mmCIF file with all atom_site columns, C-alpha atoms in Angstrom:
data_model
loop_
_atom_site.group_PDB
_atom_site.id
_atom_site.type_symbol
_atom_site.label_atom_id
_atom_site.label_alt_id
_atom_site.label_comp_id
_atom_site.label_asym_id
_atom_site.label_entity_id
_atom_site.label_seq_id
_atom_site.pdbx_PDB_ins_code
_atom_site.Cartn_x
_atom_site.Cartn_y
_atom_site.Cartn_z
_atom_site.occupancy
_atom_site.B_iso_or_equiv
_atom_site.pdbx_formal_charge
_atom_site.auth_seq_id
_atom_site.auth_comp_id
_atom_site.auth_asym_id
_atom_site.auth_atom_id
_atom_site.pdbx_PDB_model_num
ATOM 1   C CA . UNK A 1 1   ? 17.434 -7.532  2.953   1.00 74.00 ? 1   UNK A CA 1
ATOM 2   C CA . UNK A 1 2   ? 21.013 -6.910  4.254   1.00 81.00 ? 2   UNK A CA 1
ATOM 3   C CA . UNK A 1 3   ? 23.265 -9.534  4.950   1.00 84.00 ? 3   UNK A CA 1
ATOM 4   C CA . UNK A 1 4   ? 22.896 -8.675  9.014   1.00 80.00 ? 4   UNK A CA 1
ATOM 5   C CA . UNK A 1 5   ? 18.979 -8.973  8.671   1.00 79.00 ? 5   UNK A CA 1
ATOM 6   C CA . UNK A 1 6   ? 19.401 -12.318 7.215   1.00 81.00 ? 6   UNK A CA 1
ATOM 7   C CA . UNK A 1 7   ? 21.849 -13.733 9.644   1.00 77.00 ? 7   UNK A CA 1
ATOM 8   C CA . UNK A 1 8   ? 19.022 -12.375 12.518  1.00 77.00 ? 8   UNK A CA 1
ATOM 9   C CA . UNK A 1 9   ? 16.042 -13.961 10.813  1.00 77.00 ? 9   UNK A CA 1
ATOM 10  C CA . UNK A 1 10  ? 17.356 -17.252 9.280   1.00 75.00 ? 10  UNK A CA 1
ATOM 11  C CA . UNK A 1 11  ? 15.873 -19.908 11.520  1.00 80.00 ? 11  UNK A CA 1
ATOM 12  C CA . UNK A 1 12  ? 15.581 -23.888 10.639  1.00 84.00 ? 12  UNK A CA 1
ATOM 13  C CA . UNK A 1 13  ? 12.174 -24.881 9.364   1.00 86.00 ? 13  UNK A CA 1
ATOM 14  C CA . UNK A 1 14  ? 10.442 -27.990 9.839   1.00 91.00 ? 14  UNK A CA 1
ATOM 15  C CA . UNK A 1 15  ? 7.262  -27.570 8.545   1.00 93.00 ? 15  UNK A CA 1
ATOM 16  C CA . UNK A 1 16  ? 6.663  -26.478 4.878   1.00 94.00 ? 16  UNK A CA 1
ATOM 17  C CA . UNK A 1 17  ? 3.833  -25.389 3.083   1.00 95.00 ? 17  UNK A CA 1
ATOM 18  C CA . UNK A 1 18  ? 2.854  -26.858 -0.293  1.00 86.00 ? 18  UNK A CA 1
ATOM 19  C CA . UNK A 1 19  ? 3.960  -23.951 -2.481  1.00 95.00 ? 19  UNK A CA 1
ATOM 20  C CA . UNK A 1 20  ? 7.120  -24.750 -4.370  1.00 97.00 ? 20  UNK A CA 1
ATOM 21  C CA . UNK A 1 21  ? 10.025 -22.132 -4.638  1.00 98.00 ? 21  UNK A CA 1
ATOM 22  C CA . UNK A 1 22  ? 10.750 -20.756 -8.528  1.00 97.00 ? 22  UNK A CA 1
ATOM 23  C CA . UNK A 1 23  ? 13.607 -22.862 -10.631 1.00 98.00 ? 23  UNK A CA 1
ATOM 24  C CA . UNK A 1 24  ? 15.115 -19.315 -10.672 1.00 98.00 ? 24  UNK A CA 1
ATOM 25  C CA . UNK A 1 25  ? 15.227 -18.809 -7.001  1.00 98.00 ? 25  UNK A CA 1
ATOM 26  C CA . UNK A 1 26  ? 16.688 -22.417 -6.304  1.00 98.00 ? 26  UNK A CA 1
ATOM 27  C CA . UNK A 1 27  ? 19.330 -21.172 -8.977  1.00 98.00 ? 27  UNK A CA 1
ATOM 28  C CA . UNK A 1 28  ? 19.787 -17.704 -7.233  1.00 98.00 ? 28  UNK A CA 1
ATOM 29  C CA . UNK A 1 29  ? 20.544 -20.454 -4.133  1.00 98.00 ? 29  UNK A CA 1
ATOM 30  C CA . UNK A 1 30  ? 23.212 -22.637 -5.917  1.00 98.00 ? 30  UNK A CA 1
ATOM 31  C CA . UNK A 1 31  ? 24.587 -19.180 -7.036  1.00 98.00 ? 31  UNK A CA 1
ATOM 32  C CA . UNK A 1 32  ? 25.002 -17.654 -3.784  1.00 98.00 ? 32  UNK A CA 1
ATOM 33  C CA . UNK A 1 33  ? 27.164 -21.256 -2.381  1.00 98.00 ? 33  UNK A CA 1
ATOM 34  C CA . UNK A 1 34  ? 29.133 -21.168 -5.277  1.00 98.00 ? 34  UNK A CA 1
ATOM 35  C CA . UNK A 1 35  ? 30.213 -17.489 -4.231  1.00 98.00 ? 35  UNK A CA 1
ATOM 36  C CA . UNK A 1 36  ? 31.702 -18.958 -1.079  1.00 98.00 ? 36  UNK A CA 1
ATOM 37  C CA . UNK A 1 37  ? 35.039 -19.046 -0.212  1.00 98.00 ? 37  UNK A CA 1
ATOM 38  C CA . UNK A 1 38  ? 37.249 -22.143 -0.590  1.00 98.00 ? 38  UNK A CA 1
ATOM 39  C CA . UNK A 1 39  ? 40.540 -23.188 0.237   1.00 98.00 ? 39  UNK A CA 1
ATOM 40  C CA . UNK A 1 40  ? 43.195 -22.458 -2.668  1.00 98.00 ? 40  UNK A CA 1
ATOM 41  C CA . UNK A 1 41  ? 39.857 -21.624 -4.809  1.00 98.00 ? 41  UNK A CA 1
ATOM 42  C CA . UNK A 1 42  ? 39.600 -25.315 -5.541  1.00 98.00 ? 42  UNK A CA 1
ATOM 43  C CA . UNK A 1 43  ? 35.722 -25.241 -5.354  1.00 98.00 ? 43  UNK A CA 1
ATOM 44  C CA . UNK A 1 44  ? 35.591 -29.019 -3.599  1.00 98.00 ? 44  UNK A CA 1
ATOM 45  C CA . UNK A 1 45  ? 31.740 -29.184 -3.753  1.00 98.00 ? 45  UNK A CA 1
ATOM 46  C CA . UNK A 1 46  ? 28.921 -30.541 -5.805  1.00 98.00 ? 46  UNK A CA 1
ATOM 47  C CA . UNK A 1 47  ? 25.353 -30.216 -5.612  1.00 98.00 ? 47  UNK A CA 1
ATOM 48  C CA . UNK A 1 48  ? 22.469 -32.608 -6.685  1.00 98.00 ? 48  UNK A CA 1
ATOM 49  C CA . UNK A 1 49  ? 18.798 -30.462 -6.807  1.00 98.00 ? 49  UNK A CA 1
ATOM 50  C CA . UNK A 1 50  ? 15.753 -33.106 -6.011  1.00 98.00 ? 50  UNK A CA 1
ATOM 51  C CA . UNK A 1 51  ? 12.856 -31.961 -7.085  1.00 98.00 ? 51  UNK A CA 1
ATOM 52  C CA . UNK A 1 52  ? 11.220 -35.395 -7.428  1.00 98.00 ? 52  UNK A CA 1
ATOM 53  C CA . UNK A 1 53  ? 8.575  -36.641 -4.509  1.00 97.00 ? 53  UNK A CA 1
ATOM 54  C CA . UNK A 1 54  ? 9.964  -40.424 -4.690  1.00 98.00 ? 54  UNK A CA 1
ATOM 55  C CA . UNK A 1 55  ? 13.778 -39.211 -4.329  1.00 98.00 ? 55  UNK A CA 1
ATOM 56  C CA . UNK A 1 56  ? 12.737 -36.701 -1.426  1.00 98.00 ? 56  UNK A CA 1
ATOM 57  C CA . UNK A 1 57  ? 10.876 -39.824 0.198   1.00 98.00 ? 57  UNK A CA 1
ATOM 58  C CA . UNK A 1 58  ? 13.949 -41.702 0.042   1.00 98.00 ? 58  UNK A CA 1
ATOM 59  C CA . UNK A 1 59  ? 16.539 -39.155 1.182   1.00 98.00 ? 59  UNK A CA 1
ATOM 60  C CA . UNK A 1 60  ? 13.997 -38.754 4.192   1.00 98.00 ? 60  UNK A CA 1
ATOM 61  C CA . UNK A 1 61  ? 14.481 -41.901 4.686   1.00 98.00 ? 61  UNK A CA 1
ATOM 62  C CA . UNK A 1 62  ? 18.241 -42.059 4.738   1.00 98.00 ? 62  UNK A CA 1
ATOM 63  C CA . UNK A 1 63  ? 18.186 -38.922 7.602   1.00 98.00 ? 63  UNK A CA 1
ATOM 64  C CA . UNK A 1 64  ? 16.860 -40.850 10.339  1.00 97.00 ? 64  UNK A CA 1
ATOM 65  C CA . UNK A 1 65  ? 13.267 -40.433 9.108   1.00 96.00 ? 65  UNK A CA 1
ATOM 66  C CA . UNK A 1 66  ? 12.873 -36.799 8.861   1.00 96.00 ? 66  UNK A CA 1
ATOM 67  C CA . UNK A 1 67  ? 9.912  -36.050 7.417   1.00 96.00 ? 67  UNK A CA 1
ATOM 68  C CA . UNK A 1 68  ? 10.497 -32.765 6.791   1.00 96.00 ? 68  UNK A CA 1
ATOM 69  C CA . UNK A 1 69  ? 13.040 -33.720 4.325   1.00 97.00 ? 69  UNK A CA 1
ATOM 70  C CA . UNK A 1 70  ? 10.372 -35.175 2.287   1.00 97.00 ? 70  UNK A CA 1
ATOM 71  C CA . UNK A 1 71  ? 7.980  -33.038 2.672   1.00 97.00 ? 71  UNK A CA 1
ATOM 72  C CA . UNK A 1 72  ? 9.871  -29.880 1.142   1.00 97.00 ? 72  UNK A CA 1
ATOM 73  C CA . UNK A 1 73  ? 9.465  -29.476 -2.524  1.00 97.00 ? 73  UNK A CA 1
ATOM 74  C CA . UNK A 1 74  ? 13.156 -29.201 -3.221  1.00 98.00 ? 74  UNK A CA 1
ATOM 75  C CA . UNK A 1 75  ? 16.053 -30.741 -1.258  1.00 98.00 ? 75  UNK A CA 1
ATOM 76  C CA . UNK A 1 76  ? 19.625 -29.942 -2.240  1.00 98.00 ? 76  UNK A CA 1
ATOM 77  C CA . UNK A 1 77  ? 22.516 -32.466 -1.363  1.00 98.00 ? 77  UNK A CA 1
ATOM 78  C CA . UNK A 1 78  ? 25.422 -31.070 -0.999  1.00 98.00 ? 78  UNK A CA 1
ATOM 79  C CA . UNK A 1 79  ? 28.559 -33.098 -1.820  1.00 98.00 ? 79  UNK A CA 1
ATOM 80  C CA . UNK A 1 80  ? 32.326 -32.528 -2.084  1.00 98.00 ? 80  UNK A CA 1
ATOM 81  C CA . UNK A 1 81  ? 34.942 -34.795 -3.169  1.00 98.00 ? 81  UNK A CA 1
ATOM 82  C CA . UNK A 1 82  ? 38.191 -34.308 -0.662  1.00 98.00 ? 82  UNK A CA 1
ATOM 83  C CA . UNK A 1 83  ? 40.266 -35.663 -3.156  1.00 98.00 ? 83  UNK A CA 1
ATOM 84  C CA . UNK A 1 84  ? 40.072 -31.712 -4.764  1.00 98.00 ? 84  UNK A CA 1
ATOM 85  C CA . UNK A 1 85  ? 41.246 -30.381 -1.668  1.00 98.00 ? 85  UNK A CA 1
ATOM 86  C CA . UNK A 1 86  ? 43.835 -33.376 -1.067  1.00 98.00 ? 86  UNK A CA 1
ATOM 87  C CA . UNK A 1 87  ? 45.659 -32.507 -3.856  1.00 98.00 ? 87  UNK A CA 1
ATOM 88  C CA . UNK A 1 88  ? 46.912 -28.923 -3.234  1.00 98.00 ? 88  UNK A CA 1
ATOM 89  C CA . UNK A 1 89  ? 46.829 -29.778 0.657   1.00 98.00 ? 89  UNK A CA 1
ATOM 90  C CA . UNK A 1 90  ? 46.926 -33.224 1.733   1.00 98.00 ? 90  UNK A CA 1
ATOM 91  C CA . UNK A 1 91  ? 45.534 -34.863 4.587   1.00 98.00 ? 91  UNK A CA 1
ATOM 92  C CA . UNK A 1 92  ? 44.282 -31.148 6.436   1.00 98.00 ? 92  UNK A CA 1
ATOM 93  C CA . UNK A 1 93  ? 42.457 -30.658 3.134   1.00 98.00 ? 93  UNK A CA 1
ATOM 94  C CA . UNK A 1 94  ? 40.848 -33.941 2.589   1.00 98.00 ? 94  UNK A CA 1
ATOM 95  C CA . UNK A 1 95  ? 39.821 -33.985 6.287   1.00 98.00 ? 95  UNK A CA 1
ATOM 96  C CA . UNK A 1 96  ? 39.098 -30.656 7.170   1.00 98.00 ? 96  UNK A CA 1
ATOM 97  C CA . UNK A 1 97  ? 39.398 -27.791 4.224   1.00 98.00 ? 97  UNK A CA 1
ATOM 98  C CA . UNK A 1 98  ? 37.004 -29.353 1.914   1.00 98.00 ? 98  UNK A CA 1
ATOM 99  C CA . UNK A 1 99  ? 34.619 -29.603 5.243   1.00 98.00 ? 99  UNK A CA 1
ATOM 100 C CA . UNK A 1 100 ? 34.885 -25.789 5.599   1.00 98.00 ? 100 UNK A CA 1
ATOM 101 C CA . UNK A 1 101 ? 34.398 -25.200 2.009   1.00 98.00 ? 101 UNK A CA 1
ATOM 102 C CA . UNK A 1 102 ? 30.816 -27.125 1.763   1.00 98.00 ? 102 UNK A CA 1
ATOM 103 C CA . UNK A 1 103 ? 29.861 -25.454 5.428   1.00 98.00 ? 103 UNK A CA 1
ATOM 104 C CA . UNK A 1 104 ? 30.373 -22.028 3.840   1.00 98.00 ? 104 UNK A CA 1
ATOM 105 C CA . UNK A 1 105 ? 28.650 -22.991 0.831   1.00 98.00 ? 105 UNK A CA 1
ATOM 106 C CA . UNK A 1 106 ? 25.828 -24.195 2.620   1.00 98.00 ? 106 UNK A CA 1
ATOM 107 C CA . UNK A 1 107 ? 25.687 -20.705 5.182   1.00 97.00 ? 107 UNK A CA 1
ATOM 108 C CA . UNK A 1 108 ? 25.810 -19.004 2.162   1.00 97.00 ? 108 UNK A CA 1
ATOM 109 C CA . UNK A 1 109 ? 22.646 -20.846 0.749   1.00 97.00 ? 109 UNK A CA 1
ATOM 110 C CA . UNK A 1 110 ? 21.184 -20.174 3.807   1.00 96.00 ? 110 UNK A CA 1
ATOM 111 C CA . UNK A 1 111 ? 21.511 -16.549 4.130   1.00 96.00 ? 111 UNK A CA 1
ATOM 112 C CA . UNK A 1 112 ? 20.517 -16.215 0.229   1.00 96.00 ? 112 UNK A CA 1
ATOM 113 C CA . UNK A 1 113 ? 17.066 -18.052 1.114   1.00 96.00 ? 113 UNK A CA 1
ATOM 114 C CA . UNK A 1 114 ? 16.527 -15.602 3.786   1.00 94.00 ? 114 UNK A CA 1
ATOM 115 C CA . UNK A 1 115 ? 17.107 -13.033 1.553   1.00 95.00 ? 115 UNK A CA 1
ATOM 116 C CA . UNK A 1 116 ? 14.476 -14.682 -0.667  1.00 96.00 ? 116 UNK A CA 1
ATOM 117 C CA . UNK A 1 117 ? 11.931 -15.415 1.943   1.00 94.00 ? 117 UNK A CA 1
ATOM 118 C CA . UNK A 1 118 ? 12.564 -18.983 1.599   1.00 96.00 ? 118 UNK A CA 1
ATOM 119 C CA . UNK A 1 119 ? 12.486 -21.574 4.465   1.00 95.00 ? 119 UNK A CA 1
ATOM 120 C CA . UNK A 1 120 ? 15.420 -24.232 5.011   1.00 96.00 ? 120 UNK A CA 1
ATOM 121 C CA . UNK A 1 121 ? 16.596 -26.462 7.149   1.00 96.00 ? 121 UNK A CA 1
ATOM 122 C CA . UNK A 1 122 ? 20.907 -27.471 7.726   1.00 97.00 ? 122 UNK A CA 1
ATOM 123 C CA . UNK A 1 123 ? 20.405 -31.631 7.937   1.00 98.00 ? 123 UNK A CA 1
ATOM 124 C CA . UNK A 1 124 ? 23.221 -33.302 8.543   1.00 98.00 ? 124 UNK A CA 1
ATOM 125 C CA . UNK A 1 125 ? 22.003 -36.537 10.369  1.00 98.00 ? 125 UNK A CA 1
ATOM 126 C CA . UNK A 1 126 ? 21.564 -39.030 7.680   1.00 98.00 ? 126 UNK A CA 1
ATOM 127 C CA . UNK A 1 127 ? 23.318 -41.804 5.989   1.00 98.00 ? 127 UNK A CA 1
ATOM 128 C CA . UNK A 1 128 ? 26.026 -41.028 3.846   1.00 97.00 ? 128 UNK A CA 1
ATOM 129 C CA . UNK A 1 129 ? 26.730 -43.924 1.614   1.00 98.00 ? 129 UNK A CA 1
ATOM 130 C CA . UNK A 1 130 ? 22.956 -44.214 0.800   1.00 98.00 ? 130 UNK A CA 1
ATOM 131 C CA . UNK A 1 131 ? 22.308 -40.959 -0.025  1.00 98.00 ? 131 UNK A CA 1
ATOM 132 C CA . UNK A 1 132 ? 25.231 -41.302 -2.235  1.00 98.00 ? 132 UNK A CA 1
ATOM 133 C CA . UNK A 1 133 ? 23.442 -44.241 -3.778  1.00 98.00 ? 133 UNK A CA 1
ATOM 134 C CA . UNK A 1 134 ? 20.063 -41.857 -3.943  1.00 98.00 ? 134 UNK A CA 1
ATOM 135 C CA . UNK A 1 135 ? 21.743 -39.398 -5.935  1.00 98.00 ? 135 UNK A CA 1
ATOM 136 C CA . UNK A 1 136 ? 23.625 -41.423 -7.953  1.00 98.00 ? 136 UNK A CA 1
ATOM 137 C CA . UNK A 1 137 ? 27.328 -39.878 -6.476  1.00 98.00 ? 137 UNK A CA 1
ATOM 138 C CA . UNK A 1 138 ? 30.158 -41.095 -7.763  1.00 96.00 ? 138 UNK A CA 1
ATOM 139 C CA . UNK A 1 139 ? 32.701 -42.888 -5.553  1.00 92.00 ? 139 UNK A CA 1
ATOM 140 C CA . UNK A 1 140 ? 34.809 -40.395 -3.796  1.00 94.00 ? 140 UNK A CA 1
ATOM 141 C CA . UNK A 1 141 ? 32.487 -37.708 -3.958  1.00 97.00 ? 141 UNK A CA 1
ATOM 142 C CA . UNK A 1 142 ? 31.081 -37.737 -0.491  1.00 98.00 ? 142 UNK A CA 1
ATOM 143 C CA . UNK A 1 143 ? 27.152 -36.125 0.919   1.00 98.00 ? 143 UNK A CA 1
ATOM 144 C CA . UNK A 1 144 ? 27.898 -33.716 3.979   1.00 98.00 ? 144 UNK A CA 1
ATOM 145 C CA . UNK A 1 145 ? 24.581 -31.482 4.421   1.00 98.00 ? 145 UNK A CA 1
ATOM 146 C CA . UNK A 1 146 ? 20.705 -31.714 3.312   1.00 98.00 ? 146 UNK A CA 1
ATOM 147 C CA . UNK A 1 147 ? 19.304 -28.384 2.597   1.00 98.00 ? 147 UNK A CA 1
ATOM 148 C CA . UNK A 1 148 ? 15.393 -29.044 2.263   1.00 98.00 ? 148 UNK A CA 1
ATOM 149 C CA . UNK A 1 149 ? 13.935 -25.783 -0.167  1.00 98.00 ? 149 UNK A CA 1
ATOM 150 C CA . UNK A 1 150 ? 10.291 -24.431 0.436   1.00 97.00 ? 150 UNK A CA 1
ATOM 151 C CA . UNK A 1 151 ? 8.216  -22.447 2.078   1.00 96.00 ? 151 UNK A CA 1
ATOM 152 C CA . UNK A 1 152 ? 7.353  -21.890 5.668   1.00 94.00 ? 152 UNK A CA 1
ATOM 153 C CA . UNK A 1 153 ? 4.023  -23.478 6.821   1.00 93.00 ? 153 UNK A CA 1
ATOM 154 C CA . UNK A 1 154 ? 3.957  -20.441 9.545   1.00 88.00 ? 154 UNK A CA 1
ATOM 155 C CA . UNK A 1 155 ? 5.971  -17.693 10.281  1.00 83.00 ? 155 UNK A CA 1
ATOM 156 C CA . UNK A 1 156 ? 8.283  -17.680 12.859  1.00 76.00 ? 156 UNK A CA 1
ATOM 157 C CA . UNK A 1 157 ? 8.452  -16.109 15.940  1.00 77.00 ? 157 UNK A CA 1
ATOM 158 C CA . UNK A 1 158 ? 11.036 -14.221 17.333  1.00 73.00 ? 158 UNK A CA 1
ATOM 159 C CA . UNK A 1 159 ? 14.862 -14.753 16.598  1.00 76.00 ? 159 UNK A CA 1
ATOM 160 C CA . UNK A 1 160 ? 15.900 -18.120 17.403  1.00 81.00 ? 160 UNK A CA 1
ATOM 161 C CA . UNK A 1 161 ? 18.071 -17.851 20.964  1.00 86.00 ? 161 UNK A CA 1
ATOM 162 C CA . UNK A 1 162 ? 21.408 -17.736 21.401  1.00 89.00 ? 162 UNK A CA 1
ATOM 163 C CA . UNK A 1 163 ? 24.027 -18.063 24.119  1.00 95.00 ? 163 UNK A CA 1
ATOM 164 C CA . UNK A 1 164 ? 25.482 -15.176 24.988  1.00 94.00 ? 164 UNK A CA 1
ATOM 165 C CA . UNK A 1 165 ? 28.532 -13.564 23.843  1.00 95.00 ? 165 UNK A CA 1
ATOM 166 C CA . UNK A 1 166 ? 30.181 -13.348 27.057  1.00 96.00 ? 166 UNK A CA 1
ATOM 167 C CA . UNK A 1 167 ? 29.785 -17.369 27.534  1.00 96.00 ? 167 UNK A CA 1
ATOM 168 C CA . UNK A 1 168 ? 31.041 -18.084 23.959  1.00 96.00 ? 168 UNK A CA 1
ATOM 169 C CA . UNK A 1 169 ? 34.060 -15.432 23.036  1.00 96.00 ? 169 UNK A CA 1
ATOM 170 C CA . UNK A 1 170 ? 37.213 -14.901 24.687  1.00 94.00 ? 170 UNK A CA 1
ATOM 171 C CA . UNK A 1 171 ? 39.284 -11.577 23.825  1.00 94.00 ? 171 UNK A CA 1
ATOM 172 C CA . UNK A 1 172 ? 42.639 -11.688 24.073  1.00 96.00 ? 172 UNK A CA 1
ATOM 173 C CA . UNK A 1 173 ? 45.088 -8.462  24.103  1.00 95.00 ? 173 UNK A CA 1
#
């Protein structure tokens, strides 16, 4: 699948089926964010796979309740540590360049499960200092996004909408 294709189908999913996604596919996954692009190169991020049903319940738990968070057979937790970014850049990078740097790593995750025919879902509602606990992150290393792993209970239908282009983009010159 092309990289346009994927950005076109990628939708959130709430609702997985019970078949769990292969160790190498999660891999091809954490490959693919890795890729992304980062400020200076510093590579900010950290990721924490949970395969494990009890873990899953409680990171649920710590986002609000979302049951689909539990219910997917894999949930990555993605983490950086601004500290990285701080640094080489100060206060913009421990506020705002090390943010960037997990959001592309995440998109890229995305896309690559698309690609796959995997379902996910971008969570970022949830309790950060207890899913730090969950996952056993060390201070300073701080939980910014949820990606739950799986596969769709149904398909989907039809691209998800959008606003359009002419309410959303100003050209200049």
């Amino acid at each position: 699948m092309d990289t346009l294709a994927a950005i076109k189908q990628g939708r959130c999913v709430r609702k997985f089926s019970g078949r769990t996604p292969e160790r190498k596919q999660v891999q091809a996954l954490l490959e693919a964010a890795v890729r992304a692009p980062s400020a200076g190169n510093l590579q900010p991020w950290h990721f924490y796979v949970v395969w494990d049903r009890t873990v899953r319940e409680d990171l649920s738990a710590a986002a609000l309740s979302q049951g689909h968070v539990a219910q997917a057979p894999v949930v990555i937790v993605v983490c950086v540590d601004p500290e990285t970014s701080a640094a080489r850049y100060g206060n913009r990078g421990r506020k705002l360049y090390c943010i960037q740097d997990t959001a592309a790593a995440v998109q890229n995750m995305l896309l690559a499960a698309t690609a796959l025919e995997l379902a996910t879902c971008w969570v970022g509602a949830f309790d950060e200092g207890r899913v730090a606990r969950i996952v056993g992150a060390p201070g300073g290393r701080r939980p910014v996004a949820m990606v739950p792993v799986g596969y769709a209970a149904k398909p989907a239908k039809g691209m998800t909408p959008r606003l359009p282009l002419e309410q959303v983009v100003t050209f200049i010159g």
